[in-house]
Short mmCIF file of C-alpha atoms in Angstrom, two decimals:
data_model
loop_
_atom_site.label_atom_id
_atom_site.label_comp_id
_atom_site.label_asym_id
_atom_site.label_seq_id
_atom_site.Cartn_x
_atom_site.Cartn_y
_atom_site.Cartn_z
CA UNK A 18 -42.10 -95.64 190.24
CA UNK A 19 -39.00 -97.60 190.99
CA UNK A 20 -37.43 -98.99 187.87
CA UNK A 21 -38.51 -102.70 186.29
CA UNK A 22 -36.09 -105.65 185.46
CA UNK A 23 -36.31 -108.23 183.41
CA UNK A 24 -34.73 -111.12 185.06
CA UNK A 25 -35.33 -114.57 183.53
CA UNK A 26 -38.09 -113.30 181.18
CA UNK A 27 -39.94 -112.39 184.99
CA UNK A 28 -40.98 -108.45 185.76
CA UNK A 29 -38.63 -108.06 189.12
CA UNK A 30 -39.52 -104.74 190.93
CA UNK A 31 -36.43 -103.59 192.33
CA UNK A 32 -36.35 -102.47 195.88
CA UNK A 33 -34.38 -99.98 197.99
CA UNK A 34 -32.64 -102.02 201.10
CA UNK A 35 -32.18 -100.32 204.33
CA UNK A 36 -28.44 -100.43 206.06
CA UNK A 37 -29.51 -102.25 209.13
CA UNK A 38 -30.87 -105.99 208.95
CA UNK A 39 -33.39 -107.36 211.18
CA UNK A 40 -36.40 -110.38 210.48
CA UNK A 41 -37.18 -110.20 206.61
CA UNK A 42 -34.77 -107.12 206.14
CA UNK A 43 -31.45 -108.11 205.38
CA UNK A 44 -28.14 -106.22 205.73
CA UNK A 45 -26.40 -104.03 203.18
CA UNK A 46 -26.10 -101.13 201.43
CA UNK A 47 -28.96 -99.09 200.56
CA UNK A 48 -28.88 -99.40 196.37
CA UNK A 49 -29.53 -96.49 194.66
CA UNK A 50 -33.25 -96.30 192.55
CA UNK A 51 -33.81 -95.69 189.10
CA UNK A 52 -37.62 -94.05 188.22
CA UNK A 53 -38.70 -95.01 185.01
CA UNK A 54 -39.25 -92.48 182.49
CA UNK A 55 -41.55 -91.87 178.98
CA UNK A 56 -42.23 -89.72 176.46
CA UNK A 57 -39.28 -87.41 177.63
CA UNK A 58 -37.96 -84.60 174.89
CA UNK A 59 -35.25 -83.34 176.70
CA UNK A 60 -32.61 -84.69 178.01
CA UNK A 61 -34.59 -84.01 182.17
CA UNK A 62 -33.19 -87.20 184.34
CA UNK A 63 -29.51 -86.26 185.37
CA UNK A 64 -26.63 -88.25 185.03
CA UNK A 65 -27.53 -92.30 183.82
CA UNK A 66 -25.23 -94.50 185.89
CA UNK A 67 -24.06 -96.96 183.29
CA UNK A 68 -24.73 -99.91 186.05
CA UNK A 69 -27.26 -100.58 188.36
CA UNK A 70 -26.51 -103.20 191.23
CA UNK A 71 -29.87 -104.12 192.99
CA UNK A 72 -30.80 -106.02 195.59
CA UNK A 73 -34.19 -108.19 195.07
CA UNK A 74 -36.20 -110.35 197.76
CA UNK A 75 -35.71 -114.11 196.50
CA UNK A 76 -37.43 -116.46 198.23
CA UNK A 77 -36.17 -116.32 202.11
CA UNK A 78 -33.45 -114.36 201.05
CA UNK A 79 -32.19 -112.19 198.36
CA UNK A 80 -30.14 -112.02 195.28
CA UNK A 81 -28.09 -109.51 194.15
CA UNK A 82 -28.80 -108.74 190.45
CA UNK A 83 -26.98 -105.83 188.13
CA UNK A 84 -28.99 -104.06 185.28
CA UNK A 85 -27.69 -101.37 182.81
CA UNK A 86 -29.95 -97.54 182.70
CA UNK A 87 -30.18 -96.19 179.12
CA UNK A 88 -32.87 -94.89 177.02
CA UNK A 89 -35.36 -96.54 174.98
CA UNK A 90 -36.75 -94.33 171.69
CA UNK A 91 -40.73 -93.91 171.66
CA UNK A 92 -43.01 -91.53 169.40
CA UNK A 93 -45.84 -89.39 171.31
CA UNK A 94 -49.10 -89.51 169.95
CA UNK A 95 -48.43 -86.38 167.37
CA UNK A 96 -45.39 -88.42 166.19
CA UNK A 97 -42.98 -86.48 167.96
CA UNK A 98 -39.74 -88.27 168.69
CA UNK A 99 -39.68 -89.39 172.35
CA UNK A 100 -37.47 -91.50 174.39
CA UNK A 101 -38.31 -93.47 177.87
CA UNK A 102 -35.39 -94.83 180.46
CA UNK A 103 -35.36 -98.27 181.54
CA UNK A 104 -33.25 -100.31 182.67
CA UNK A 105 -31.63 -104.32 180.60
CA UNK A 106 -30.39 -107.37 181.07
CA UNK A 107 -27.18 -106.92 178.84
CA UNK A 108 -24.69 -104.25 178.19
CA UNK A 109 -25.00 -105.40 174.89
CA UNK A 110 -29.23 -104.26 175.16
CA UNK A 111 -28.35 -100.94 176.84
CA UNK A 112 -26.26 -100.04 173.97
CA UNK A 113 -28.44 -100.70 170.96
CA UNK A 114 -31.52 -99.04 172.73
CA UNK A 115 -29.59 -96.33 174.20
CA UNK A 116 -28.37 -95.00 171.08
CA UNK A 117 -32.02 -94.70 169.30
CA UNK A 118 -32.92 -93.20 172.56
CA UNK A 119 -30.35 -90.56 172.63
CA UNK A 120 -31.37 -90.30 168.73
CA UNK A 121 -34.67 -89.59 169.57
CA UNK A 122 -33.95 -86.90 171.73
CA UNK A 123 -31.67 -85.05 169.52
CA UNK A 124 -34.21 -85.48 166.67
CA UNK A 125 -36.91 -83.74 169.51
CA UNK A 126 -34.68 -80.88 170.03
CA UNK A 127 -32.79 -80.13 167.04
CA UNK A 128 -34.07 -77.33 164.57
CA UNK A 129 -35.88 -79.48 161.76
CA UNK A 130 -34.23 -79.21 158.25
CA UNK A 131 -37.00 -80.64 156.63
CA UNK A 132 -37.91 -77.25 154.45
CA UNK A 133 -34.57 -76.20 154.14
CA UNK A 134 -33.24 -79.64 152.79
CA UNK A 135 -36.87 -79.79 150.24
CA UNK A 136 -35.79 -76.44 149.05
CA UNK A 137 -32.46 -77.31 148.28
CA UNK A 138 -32.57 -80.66 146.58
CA UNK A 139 -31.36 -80.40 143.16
CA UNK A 140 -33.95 -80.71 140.01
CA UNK A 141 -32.48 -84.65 139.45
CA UNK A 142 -32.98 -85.66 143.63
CA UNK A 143 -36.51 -84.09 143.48
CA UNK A 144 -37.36 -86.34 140.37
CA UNK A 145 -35.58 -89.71 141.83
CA UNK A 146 -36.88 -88.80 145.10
CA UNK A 147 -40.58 -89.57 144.00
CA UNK A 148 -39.94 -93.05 143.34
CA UNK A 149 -39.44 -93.76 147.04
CA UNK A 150 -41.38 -96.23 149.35
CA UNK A 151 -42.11 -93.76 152.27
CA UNK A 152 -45.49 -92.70 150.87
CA UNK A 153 -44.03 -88.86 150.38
CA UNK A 154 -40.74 -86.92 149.60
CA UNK A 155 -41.33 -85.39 153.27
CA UNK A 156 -41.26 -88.56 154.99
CA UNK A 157 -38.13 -89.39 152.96
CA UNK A 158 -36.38 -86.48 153.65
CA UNK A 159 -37.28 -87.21 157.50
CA UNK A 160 -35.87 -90.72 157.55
CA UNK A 161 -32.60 -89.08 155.58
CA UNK A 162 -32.61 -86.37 158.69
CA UNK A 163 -32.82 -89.51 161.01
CA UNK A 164 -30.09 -91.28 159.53
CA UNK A 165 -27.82 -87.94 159.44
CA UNK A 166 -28.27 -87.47 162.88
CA UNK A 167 -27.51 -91.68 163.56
CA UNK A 168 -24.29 -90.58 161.91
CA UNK A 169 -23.11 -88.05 164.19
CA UNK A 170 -23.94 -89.93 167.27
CA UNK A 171 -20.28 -91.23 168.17
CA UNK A 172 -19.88 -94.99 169.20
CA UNK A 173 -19.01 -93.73 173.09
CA UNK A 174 -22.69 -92.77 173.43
CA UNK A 175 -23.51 -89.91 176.15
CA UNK A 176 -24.62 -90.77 179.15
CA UNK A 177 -24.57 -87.52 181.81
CA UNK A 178 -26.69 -84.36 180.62
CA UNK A 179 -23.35 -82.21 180.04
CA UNK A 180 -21.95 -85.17 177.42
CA UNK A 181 -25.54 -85.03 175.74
CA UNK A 182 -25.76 -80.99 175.83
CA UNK A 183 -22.49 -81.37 174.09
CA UNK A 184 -23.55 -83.70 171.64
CA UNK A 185 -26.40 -81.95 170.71
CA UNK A 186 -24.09 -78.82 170.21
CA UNK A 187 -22.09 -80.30 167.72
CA UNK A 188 -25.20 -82.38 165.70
CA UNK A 189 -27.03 -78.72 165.65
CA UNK A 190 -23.69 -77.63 163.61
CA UNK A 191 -23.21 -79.88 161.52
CA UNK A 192 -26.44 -81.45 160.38
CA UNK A 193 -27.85 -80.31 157.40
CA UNK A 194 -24.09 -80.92 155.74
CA UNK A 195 -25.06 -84.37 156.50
CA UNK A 196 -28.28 -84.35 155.30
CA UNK A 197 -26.81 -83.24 152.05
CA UNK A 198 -24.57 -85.86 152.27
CA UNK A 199 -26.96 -88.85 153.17
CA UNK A 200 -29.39 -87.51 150.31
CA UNK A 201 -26.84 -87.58 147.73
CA UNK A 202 -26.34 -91.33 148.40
CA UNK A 203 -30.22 -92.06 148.63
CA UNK A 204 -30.73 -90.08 145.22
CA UNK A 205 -28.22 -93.07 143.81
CA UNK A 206 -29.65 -95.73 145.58
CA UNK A 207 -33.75 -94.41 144.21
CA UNK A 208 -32.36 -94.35 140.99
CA UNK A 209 -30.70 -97.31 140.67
CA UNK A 210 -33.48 -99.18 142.32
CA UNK A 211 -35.67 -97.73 139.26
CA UNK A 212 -33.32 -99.31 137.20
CA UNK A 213 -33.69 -102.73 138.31
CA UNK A 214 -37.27 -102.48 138.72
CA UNK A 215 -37.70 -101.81 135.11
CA UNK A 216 -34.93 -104.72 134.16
CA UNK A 217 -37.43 -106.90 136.00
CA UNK A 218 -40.59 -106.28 133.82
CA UNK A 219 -41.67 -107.64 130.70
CA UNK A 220 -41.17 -111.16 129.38
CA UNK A 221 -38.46 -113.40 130.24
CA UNK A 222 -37.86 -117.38 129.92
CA UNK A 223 -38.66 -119.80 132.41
CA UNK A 224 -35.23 -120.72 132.70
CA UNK A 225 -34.88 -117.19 134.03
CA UNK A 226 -37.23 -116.86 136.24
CA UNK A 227 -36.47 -118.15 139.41
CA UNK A 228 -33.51 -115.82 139.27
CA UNK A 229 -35.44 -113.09 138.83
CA UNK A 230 -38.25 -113.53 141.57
CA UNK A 231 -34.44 -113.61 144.18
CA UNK A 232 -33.46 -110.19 142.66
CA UNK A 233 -36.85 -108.88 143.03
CA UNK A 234 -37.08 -110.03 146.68
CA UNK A 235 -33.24 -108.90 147.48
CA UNK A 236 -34.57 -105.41 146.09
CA UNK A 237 -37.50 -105.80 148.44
CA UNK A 238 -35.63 -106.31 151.60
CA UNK A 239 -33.24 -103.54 150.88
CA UNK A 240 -36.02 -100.67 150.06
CA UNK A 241 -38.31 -100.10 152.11
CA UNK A 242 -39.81 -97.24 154.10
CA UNK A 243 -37.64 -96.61 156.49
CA UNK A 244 -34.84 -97.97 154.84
CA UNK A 245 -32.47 -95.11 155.23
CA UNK A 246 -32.06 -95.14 159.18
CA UNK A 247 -32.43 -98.26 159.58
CA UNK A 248 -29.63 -99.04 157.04
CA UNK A 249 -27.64 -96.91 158.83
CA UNK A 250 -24.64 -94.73 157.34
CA UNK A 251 -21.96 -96.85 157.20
CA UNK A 252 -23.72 -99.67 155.07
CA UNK A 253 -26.26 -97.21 153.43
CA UNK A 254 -23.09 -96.55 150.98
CA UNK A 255 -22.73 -99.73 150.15
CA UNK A 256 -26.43 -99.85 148.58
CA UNK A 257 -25.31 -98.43 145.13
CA UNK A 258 -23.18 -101.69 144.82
CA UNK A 259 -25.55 -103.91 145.78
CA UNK A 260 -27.92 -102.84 143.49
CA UNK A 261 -25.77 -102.03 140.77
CA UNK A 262 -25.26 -106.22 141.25
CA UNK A 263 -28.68 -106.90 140.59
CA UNK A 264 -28.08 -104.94 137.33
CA UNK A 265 -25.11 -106.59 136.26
CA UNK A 266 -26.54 -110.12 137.16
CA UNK A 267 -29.49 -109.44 134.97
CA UNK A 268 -27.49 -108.32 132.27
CA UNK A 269 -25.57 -111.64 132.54
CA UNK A 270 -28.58 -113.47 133.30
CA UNK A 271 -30.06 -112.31 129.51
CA UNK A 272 -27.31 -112.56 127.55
CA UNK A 273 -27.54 -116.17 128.87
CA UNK A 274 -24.69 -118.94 129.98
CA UNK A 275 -24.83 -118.38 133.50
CA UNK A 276 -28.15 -119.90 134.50
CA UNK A 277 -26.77 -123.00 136.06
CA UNK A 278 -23.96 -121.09 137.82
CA UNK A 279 -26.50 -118.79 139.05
CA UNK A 280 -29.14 -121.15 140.28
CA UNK A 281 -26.19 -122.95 142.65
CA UNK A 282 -24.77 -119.93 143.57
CA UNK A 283 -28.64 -118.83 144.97
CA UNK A 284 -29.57 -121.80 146.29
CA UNK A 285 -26.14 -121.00 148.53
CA UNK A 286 -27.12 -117.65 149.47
CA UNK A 287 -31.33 -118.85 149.88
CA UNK A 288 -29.60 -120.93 152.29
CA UNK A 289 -28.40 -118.45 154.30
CA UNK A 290 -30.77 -116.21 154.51
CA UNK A 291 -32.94 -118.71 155.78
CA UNK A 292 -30.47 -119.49 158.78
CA UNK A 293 -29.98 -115.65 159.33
CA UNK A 294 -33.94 -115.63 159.40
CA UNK A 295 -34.71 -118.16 162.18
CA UNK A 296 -31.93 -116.79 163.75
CA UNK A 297 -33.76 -113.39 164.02
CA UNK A 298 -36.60 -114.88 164.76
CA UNK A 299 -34.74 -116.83 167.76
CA UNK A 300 -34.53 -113.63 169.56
CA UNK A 301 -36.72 -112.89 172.45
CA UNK A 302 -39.31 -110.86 172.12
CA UNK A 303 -38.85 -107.26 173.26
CA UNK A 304 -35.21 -107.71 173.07
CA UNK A 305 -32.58 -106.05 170.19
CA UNK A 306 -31.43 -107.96 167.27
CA UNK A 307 -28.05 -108.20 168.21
CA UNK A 308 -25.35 -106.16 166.05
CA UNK A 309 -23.49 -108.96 165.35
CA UNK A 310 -26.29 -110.92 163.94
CA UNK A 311 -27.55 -107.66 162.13
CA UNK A 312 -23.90 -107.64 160.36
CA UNK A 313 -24.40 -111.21 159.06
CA UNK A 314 -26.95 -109.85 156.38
CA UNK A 315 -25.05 -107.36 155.22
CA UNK A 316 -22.01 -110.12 154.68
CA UNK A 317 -24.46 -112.08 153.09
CA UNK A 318 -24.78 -108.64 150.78
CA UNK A 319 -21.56 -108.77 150.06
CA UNK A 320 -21.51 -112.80 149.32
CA UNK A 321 -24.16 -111.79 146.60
CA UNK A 322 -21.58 -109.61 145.17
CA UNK A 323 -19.29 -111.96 144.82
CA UNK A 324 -21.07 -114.29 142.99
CA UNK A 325 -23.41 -112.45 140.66
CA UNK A 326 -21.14 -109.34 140.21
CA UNK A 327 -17.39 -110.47 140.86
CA UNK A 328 -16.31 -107.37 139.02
CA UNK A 329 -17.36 -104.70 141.36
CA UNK A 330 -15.74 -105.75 144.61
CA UNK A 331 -16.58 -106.76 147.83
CA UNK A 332 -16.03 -104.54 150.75
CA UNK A 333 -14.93 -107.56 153.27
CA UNK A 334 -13.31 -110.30 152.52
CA UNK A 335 -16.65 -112.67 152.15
CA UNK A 336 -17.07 -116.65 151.37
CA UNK A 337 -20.03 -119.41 152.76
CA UNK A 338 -17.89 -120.45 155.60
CA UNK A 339 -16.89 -116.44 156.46
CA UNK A 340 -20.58 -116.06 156.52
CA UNK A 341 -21.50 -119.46 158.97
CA UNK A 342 -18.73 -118.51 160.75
CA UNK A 343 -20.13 -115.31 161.80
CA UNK A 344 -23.59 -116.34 162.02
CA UNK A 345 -22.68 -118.87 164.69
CA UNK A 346 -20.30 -116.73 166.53
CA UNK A 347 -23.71 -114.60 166.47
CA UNK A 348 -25.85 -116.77 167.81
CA UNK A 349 -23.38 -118.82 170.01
#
């Protein structure tokens, strides 16, 4: 089948012009077709032109329209990793579903190191890696080989079959390494996590309470199954900080002092993260979360940091108006 648009929230089917005109055919160069794809596992469709120029009927006469090929990630029936080509609106689309496509496929065809990477974890991972959200230490270890892989995937993303053969060359190489190294941050972020869930139990004031209920939610958003990959490398180091925050601000919160401090300072970042919500939830249906708008929670991370746990550092330069600022240049 010929490949599907979406123009103006409308399903446009895209049509291959002749070179001669004539009543209802009008002149111009044939435009090459794009078939749709699913449930591919290897890398089978050629070379993806980066842009597609198309020619569509419009009324009584036509409009010239430009869409960008990639590949989307699916999951067969058996839970195989899959991936489907398409074609979207933005450059900005192609590039955030394009890269969990091309994930996908190198998570198809790359040896697993599930049993490898379960016999290797040392006695203290094994323990910490029981208290994770994922239901089972396999389906841990899977979302840690899924974020090792994310990792390797460079930021020019491959997009003919010898760039992806190439690729997955150099990802068969070097992934368990990676693995190694994304478990050793996950074994600090489970344990930690542990920590602050046990900080939360038991008794407290009133006073302290409200507080509380923000850490345990902030602890809620951050683990979760699936947290790994979708955290993604570069800011999955940054979870030891964040929740060695929630630690420090409950130590603070205890020894007492602070409460009024605290409460303003939340009611800042509450604020926020209610703006950075509806702005999520502003986004069509169907389409990506942009990446810009995905880094505004992770500033807001930071922002946390530097009010509840000044001492440990931010890794950005962070403030409210840094954090509207980006937000609007997000949504703008």
């Amino acid at each position: 089948p010929d490949c599907v648009l979406q123009l103006h929230e409308q399903t446009v089917q895209t049509q291959l012009l002749p070179l001669g005109g004539g009543p209802g055919r009008p002149a111009g160069p044939a435009v090459p077709a794009l078939a749709e794809r699913h449930g591919m596992t290897t890398w089978d469709v050629g070379d993806i032109p980066r842009k597609l120029d198309t020619t569509i009927a419009a009324g009584s006469g036509t409009q010239r329209i430009t869409g960008y090929p990639g590949l989307t990630a699916e999951t067969l029936p058996d839970g195989t990793p899959a991936a489907g080509l398409t074609v979207f609106r933005t450059e900005a689309d192609q590039r955030s579903a394009h890269r969990a496509g091309v994930v996908n496929l190198l998570l198809a065809q790359v040896p697993s190191p599930q049993r490898y990477v379960l016999d290797h974890l040392d006695n203290r991972e094994k323990l910490t890696f029981t208290q994770n959200p994922h239901g089972s230490v396999d389906q841990l270890v899977a979302d840690c080989t899924r974020a090792a892989v994310d990792r390797l995937v460079p930021e020019d993303l491959p997009f003919t079959a010898g760039e992806f053969q190439a690729l997955f060359t150099a990802v068969r190489a070097e992934l368990i390494d990676t693995v190694f190294a994304v478990t050793a941050v996950v074994e600090k972020v489970l344990s930690r996590a542990g920590q602050v869930r046990r900080e939360l139990k038991g008794s407290v004031s009133l006073a302290m309470a409200p507080a509380l209920s923000d850490i345990k939610a902030q602890l809620g958003q951050l683990i979760v199954p699936g947290f790994v990959a979708a955290t993604g490398w570069r800011h999955l180091q940054h979870l030891p900080r964040y929740l060695d925050g929630m630690l420090r601000r409950i130590e603070r919160l205890k020894a007492g002092g602070h409460l009024q401090r605290d409460g303003l300072d939340m009611a800042v970042v509450q604020s926020l993260e209610d703006d950075f919500d509806a702005a999520v939830a502003a986004v069509p249906a169907g389409r990506p979360v942009p990446a810009a708008l995905e880094e505004v929670r992770w500033l807001i991370e930071e922002l946390r940091i530097s009010f509840f746990a000044q001492d440990l550092g931010t890794a950005v330069s962070v403030s409210e108006k840094r954090v509207r600022q980006a937000l609007k240049q997000a949504t703008g």
